[in-house]
PDB file of C-alpha atoms in Angstrom:
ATOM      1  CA  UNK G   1      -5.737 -64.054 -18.477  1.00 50.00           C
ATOM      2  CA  UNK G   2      -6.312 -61.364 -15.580  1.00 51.00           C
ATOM      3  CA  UNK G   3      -5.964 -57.899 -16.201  1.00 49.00           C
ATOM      4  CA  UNK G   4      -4.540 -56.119 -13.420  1.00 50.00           C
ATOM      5  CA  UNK G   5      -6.805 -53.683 -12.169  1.00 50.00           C
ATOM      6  CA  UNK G   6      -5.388 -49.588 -13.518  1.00 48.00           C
ATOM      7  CA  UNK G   7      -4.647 -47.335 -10.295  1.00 47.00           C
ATOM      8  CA  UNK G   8      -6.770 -44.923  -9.162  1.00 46.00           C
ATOM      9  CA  UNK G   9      -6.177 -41.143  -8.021  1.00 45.00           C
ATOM     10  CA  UNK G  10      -3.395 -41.696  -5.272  1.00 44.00           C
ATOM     11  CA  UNK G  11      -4.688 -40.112  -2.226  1.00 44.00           C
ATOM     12  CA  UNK G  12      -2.598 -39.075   1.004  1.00 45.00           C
ATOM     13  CA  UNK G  13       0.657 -38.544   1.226  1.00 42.00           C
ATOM     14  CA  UNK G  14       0.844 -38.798  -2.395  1.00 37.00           C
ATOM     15  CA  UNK G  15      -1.339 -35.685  -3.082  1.00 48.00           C
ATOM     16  CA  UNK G  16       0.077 -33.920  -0.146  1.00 59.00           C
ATOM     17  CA  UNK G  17       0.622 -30.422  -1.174  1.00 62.00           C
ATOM     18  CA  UNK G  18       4.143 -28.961  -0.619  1.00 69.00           C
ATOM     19  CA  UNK G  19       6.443 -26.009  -1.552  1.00 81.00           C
ATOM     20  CA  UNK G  20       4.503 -22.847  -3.035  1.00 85.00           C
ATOM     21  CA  UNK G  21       1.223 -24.611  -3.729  1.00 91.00           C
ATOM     22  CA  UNK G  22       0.984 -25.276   0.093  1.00 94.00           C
ATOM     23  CA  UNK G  23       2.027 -21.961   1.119  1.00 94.00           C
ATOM     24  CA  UNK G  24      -1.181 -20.434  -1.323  1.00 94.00           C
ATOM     25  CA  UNK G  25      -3.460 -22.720   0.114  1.00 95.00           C
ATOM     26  CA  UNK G  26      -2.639 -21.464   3.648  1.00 96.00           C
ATOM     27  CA  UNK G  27      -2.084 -18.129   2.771  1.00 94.00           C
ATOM     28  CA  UNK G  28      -6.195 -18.200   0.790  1.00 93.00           C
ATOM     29  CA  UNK G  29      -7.416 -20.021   4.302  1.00 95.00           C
ATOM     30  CA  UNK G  30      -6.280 -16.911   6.370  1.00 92.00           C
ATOM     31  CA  UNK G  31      -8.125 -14.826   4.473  1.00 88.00           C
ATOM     32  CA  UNK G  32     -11.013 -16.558   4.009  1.00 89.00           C
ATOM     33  CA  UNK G  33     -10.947 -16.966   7.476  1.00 90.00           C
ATOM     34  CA  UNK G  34     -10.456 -13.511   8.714  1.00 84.00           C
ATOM     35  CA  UNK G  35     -13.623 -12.949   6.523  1.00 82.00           C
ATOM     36  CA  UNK G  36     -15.947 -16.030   7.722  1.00 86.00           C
ATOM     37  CA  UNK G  37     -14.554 -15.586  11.873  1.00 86.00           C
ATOM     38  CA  UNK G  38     -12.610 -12.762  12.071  1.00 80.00           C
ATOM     39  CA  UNK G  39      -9.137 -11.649  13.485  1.00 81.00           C
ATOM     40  CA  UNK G  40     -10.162 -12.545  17.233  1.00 83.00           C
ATOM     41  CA  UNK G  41     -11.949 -15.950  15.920  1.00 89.00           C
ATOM     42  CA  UNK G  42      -9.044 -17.384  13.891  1.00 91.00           C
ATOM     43  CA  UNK G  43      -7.022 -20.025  14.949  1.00 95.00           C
ATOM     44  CA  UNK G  44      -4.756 -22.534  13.885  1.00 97.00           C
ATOM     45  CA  UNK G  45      -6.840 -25.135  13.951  1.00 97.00           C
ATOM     46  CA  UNK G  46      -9.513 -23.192  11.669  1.00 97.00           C
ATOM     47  CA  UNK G  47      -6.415 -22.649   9.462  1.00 97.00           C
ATOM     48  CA  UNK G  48      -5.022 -25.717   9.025  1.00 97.00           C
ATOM     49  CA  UNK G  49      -8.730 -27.323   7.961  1.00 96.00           C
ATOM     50  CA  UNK G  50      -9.517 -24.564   5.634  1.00 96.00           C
ATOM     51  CA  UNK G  51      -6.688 -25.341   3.947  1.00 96.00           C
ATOM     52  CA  UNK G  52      -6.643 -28.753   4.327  1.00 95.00           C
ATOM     53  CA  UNK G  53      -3.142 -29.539   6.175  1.00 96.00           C
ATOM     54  CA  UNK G  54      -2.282 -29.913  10.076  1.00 95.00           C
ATOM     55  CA  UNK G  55      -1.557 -27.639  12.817  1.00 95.00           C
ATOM     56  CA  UNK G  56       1.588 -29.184  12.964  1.00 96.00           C
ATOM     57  CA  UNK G  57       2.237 -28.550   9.378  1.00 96.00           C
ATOM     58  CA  UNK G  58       1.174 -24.970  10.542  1.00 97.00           C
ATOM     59  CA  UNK G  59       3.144 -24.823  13.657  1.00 97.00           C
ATOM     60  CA  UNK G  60       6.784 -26.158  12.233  1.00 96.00           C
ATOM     61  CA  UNK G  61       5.972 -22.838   9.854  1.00 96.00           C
ATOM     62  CA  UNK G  62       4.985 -19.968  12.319  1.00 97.00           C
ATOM     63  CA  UNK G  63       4.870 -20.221  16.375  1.00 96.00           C
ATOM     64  CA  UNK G  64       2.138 -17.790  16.498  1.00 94.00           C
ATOM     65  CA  UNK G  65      -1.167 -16.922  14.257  1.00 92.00           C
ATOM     66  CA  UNK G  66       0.232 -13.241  14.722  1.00 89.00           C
ATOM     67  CA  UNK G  67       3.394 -14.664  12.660  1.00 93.00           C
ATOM     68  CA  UNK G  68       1.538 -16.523  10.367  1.00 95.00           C
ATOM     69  CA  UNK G  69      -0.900 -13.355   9.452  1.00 90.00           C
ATOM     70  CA  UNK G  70       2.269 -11.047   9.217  1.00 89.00           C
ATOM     71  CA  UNK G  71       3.952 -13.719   6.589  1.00 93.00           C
ATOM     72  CA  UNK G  72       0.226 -13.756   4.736  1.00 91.00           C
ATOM     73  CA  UNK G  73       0.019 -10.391   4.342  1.00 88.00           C
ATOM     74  CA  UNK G  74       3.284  -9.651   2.815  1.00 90.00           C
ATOM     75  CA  UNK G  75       2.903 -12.014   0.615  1.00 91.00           C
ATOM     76  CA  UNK G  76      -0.274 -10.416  -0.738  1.00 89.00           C
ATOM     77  CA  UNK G  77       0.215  -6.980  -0.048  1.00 90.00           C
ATOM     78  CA  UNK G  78       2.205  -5.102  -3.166  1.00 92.00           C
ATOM     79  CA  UNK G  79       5.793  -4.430  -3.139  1.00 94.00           C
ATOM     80  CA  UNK G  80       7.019  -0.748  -4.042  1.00 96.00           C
ATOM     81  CA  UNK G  81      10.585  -1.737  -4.927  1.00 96.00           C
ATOM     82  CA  UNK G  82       8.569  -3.144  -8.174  1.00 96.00           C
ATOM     83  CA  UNK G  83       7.006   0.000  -8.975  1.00 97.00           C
ATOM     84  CA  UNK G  84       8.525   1.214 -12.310  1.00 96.00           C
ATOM     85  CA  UNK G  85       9.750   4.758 -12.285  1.00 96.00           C
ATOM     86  CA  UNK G  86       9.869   6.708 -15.649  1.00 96.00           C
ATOM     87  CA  UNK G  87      11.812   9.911 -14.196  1.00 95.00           C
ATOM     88  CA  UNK G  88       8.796  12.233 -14.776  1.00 97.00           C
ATOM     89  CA  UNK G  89       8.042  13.881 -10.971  1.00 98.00           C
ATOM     90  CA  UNK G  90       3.938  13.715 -11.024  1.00 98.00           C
ATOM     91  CA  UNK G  91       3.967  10.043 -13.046  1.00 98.00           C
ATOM     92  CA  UNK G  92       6.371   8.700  -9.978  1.00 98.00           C
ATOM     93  CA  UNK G  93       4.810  10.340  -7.361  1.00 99.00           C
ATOM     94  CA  UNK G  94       1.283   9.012  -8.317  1.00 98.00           C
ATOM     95  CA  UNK G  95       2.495   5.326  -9.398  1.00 98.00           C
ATOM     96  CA  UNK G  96       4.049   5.343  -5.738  1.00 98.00           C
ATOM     97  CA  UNK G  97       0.886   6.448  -4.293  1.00 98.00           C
ATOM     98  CA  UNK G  98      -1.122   3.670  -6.270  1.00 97.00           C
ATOM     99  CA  UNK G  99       0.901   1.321  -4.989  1.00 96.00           C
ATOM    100  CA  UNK G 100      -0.115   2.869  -1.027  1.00 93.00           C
ATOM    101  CA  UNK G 101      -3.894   3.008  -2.352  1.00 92.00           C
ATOM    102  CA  UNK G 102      -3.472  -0.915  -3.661  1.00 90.00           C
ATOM    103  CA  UNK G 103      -2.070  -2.242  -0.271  1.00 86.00           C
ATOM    104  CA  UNK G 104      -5.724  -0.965   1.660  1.00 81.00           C
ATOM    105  CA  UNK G 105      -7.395  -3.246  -0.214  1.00 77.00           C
ATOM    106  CA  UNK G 106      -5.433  -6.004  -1.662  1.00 73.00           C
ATOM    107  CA  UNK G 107      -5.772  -8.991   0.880  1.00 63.00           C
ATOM    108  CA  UNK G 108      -8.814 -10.004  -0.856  1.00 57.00           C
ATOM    109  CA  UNK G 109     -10.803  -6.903  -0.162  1.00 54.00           C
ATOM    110  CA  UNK G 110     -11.495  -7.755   3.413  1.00 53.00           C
ATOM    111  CA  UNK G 111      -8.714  -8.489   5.823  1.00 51.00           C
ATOM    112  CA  UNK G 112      -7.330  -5.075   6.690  1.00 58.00           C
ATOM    113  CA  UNK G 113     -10.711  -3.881   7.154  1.00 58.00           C
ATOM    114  CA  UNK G 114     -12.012  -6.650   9.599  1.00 55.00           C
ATOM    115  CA  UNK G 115      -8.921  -6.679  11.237  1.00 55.00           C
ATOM    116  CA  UNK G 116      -8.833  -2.592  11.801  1.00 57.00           C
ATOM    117  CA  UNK G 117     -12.522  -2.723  12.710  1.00 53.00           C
ATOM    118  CA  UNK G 118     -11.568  -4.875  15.902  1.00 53.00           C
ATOM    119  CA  UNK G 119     -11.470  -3.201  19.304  1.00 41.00           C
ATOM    120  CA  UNK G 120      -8.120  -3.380  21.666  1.00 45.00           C
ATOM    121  CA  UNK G 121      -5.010  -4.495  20.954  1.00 43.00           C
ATOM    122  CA  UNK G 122      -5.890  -5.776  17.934  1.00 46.00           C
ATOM    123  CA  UNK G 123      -6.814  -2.953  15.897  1.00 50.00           C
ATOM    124  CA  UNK G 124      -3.688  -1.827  14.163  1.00 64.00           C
ATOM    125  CA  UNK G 125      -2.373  -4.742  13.655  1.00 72.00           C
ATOM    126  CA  UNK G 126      -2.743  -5.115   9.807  1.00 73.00           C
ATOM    127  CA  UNK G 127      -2.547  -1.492   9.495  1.00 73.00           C
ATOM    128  CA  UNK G 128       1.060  -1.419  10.722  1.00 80.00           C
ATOM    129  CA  UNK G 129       1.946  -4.387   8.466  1.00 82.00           C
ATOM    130  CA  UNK G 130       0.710  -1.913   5.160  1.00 82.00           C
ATOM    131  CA  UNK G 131       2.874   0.967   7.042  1.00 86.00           C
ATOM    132  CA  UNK G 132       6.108  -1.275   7.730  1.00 90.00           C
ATOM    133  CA  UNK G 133       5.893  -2.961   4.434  1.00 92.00           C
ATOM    134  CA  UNK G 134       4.274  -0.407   2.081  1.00 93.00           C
ATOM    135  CA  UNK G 135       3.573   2.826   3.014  1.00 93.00           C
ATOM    136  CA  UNK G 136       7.639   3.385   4.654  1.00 96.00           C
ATOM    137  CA  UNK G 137       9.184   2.086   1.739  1.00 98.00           C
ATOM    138  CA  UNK G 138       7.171   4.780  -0.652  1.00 98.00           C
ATOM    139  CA  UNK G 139       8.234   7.174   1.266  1.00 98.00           C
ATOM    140  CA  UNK G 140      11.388   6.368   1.053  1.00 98.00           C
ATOM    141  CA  UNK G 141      11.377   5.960  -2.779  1.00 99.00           C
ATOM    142  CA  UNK G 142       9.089   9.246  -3.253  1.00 99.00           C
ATOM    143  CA  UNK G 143      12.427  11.068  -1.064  1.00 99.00           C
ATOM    144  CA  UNK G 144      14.394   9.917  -3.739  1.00 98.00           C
ATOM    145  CA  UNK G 145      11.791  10.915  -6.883  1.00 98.00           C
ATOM    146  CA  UNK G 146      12.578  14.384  -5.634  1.00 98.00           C
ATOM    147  CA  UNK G 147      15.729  14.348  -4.397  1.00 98.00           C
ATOM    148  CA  UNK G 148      16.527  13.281  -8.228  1.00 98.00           C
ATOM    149  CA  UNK G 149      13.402  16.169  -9.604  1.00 98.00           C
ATOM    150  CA  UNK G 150      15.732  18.857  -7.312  1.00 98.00           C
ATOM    151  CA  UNK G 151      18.639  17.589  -9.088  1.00 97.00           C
ATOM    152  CA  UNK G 152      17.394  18.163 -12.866  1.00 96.00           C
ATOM    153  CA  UNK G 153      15.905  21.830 -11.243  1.00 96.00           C
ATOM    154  CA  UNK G 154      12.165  20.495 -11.404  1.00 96.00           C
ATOM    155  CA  UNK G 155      11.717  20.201  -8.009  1.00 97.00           C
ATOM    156  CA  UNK G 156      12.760  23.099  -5.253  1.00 97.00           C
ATOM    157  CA  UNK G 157      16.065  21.505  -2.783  1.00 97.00           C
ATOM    158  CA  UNK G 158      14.257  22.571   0.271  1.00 97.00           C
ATOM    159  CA  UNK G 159      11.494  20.403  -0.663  1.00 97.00           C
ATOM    160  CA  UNK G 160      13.548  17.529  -1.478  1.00 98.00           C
ATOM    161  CA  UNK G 161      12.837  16.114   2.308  1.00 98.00           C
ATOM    162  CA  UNK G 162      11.214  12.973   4.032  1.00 97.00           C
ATOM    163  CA  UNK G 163       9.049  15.473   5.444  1.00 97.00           C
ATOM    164  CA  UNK G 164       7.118  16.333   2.312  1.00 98.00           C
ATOM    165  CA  UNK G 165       7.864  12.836   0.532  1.00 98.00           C
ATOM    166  CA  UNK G 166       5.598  11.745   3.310  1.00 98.00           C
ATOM    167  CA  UNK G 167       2.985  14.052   2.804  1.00 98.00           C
ATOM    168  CA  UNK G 168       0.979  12.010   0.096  1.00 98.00           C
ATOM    169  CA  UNK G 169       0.987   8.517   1.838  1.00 96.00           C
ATOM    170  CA  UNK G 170       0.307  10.191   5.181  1.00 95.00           C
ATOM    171  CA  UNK G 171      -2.910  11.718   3.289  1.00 96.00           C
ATOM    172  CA  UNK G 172      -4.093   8.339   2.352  1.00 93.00           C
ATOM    173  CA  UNK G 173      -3.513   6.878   5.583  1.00 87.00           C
ATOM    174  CA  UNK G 174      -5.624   9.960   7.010  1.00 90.00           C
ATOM    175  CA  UNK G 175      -8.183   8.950   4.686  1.00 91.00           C
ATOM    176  CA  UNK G 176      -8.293   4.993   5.263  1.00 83.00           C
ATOM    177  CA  UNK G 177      -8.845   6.071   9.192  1.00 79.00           C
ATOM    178  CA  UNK G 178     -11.559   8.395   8.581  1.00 85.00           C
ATOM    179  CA  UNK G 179     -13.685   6.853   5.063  1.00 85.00           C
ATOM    180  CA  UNK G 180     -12.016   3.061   5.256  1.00 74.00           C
ATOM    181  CA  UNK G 181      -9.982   1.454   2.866  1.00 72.00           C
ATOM    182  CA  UNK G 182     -11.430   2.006  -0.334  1.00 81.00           C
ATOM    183  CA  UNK G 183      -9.467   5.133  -2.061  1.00 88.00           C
ATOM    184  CA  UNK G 184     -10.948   7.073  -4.837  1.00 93.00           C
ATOM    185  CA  UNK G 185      -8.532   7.235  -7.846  1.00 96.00           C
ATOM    186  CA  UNK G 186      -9.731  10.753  -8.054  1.00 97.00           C
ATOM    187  CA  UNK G 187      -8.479  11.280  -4.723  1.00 97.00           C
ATOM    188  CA  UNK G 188      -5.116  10.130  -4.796  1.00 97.00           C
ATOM    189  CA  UNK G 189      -4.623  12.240  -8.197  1.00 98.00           C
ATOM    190  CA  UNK G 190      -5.928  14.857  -5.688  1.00 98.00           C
ATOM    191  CA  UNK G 191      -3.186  14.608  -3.357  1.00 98.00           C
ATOM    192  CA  UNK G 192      -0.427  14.389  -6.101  1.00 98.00           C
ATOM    193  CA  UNK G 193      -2.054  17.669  -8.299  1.00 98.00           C
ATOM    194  CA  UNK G 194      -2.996  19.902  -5.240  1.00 97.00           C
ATOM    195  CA  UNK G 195      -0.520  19.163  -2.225  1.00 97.00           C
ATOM    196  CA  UNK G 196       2.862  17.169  -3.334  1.00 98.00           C
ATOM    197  CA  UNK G 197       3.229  18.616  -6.598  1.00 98.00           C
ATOM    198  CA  UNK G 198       2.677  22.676  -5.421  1.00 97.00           C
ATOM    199  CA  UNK G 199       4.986  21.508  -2.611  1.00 96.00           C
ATOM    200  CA  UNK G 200       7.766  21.146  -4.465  1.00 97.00           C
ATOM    201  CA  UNK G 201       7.273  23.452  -7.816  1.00 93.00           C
ATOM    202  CA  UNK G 202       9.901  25.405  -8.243  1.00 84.00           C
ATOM    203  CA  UNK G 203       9.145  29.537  -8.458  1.00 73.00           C
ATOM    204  CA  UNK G 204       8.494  30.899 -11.296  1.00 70.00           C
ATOM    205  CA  UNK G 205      10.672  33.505 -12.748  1.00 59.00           C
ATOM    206  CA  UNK G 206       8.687  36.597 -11.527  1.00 55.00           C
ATOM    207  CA  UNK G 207       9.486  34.686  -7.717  1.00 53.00           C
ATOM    208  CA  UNK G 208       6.396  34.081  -6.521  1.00 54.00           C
ATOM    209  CA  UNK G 209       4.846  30.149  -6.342  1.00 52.00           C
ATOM    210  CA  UNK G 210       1.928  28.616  -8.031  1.00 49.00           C
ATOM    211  CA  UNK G 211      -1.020  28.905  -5.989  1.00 49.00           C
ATOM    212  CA  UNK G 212      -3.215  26.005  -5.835  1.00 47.00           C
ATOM    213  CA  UNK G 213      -6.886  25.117  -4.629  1.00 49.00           C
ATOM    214  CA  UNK G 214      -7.180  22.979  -1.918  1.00 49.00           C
ATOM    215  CA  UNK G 215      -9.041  19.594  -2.831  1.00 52.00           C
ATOM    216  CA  UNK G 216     -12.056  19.717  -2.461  1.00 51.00           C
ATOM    217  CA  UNK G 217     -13.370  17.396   0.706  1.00 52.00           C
ATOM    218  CA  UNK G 218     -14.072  13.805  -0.675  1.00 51.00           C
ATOM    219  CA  UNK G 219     -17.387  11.968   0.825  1.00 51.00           C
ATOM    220  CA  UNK G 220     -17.040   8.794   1.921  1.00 46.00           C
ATOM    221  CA  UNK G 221     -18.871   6.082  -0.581  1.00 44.00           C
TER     222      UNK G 221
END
């Protein structure tokens, strides 16, 4: 009697890979190659082989690589609405500007760096995506960390304002242009201990407000 032969691995269509593991696998080939090529360099067609699909599969997704980088990096980049906020003033305000200090460097280390180190039109590119998705929406949240301090009498009403709430991230950003995008933890505590937080303190009862040193300049590593 024959034994029919057992299958092998199914190959092609079969193993195709769909959904959310397909979306990864595109999502690691950007990266990887914004760091082999480069922003300028990258294509579709790099893309699509890197991560072992089509251009078509890549086309029917985004219409441009511009689209496709802009979907890849909000995917990767951390989301502030996810922050947890305890209701302490200096614990908030520093958890929200972790979550600015995580977005320079969290597409794998590399991409907003190569992509802000190219010349033209280019160069902002991921940098606005880590403002529009990141750095705005801490603000925002950071407004309402003292908005909610002013209300309990921890934080002064005047300084419950967009204006100072941006004062931290807009630090950070300061320092990504001028050092790059790795931020010393001591820094960012910086920020929080010696600008937001004498910012807002409220007086104290003799009427005059705490004085503070201004940080110290930070080296670039």
């Amino acid at each position: 009697m024959t034994v029919a032969p057992t299958s092998g691995p199914r190959t092609g269509a079969a193993t195709r890979r769909r959904g959310d593991n397909l979306r990864k696998a595109i999502f690691d080939a950007v990266f990887e190659q914004m760091q082999a090529v480069g922003y300028a360099n990258l294509t579709m067609d790099k893309v699509a082989a890197a991560a072992r699909t089509s251009k078509t599969v890549l086309y029917r997704r985004w219409a441009t690589k511009d689209d496709m980088i802009d979907e890849a990096l909000r995917d990767a980049l951390p989301t502030p609405a996810a922050v947890a906020l305890s209701g302490d003033v200096r614990t908030d305000v520093h958890a929200l500007l972790r979550c600015v200090q995580d977005s320079f460097t969290s597409t794998r280390g590399t991409a907003f760096q190569l992509v802000s180190a190219q010349a033209g039109c280019e160069r902002g590119f991921v940098r606005q995506a880590v403002i529009q998705y990141v750095v705005e929406p801490c603000i925002e949240l950071i407004f309402e960390v003292l908005r909610r301090g002013a209300e309990r009498g921890e934080v002064r009403p005047e300084a419950a304002s967009r204006l100072v709430a941006s004062s931290g991230p807009a630090m950070l950003v300061q320092y990504s242009l001028l050092h790059g995008t790795v931020l010393p933890d001591e820094f960012v505590a910086s920020v929080v201990d010696q600008i937001v937080l004498p910012l807002v303190a409220q007086a104290p009862a003799g009427g005059d407000r705490p004085t503070s040193t201004p940080p110290a300049p930070v080296t670039a590593a």
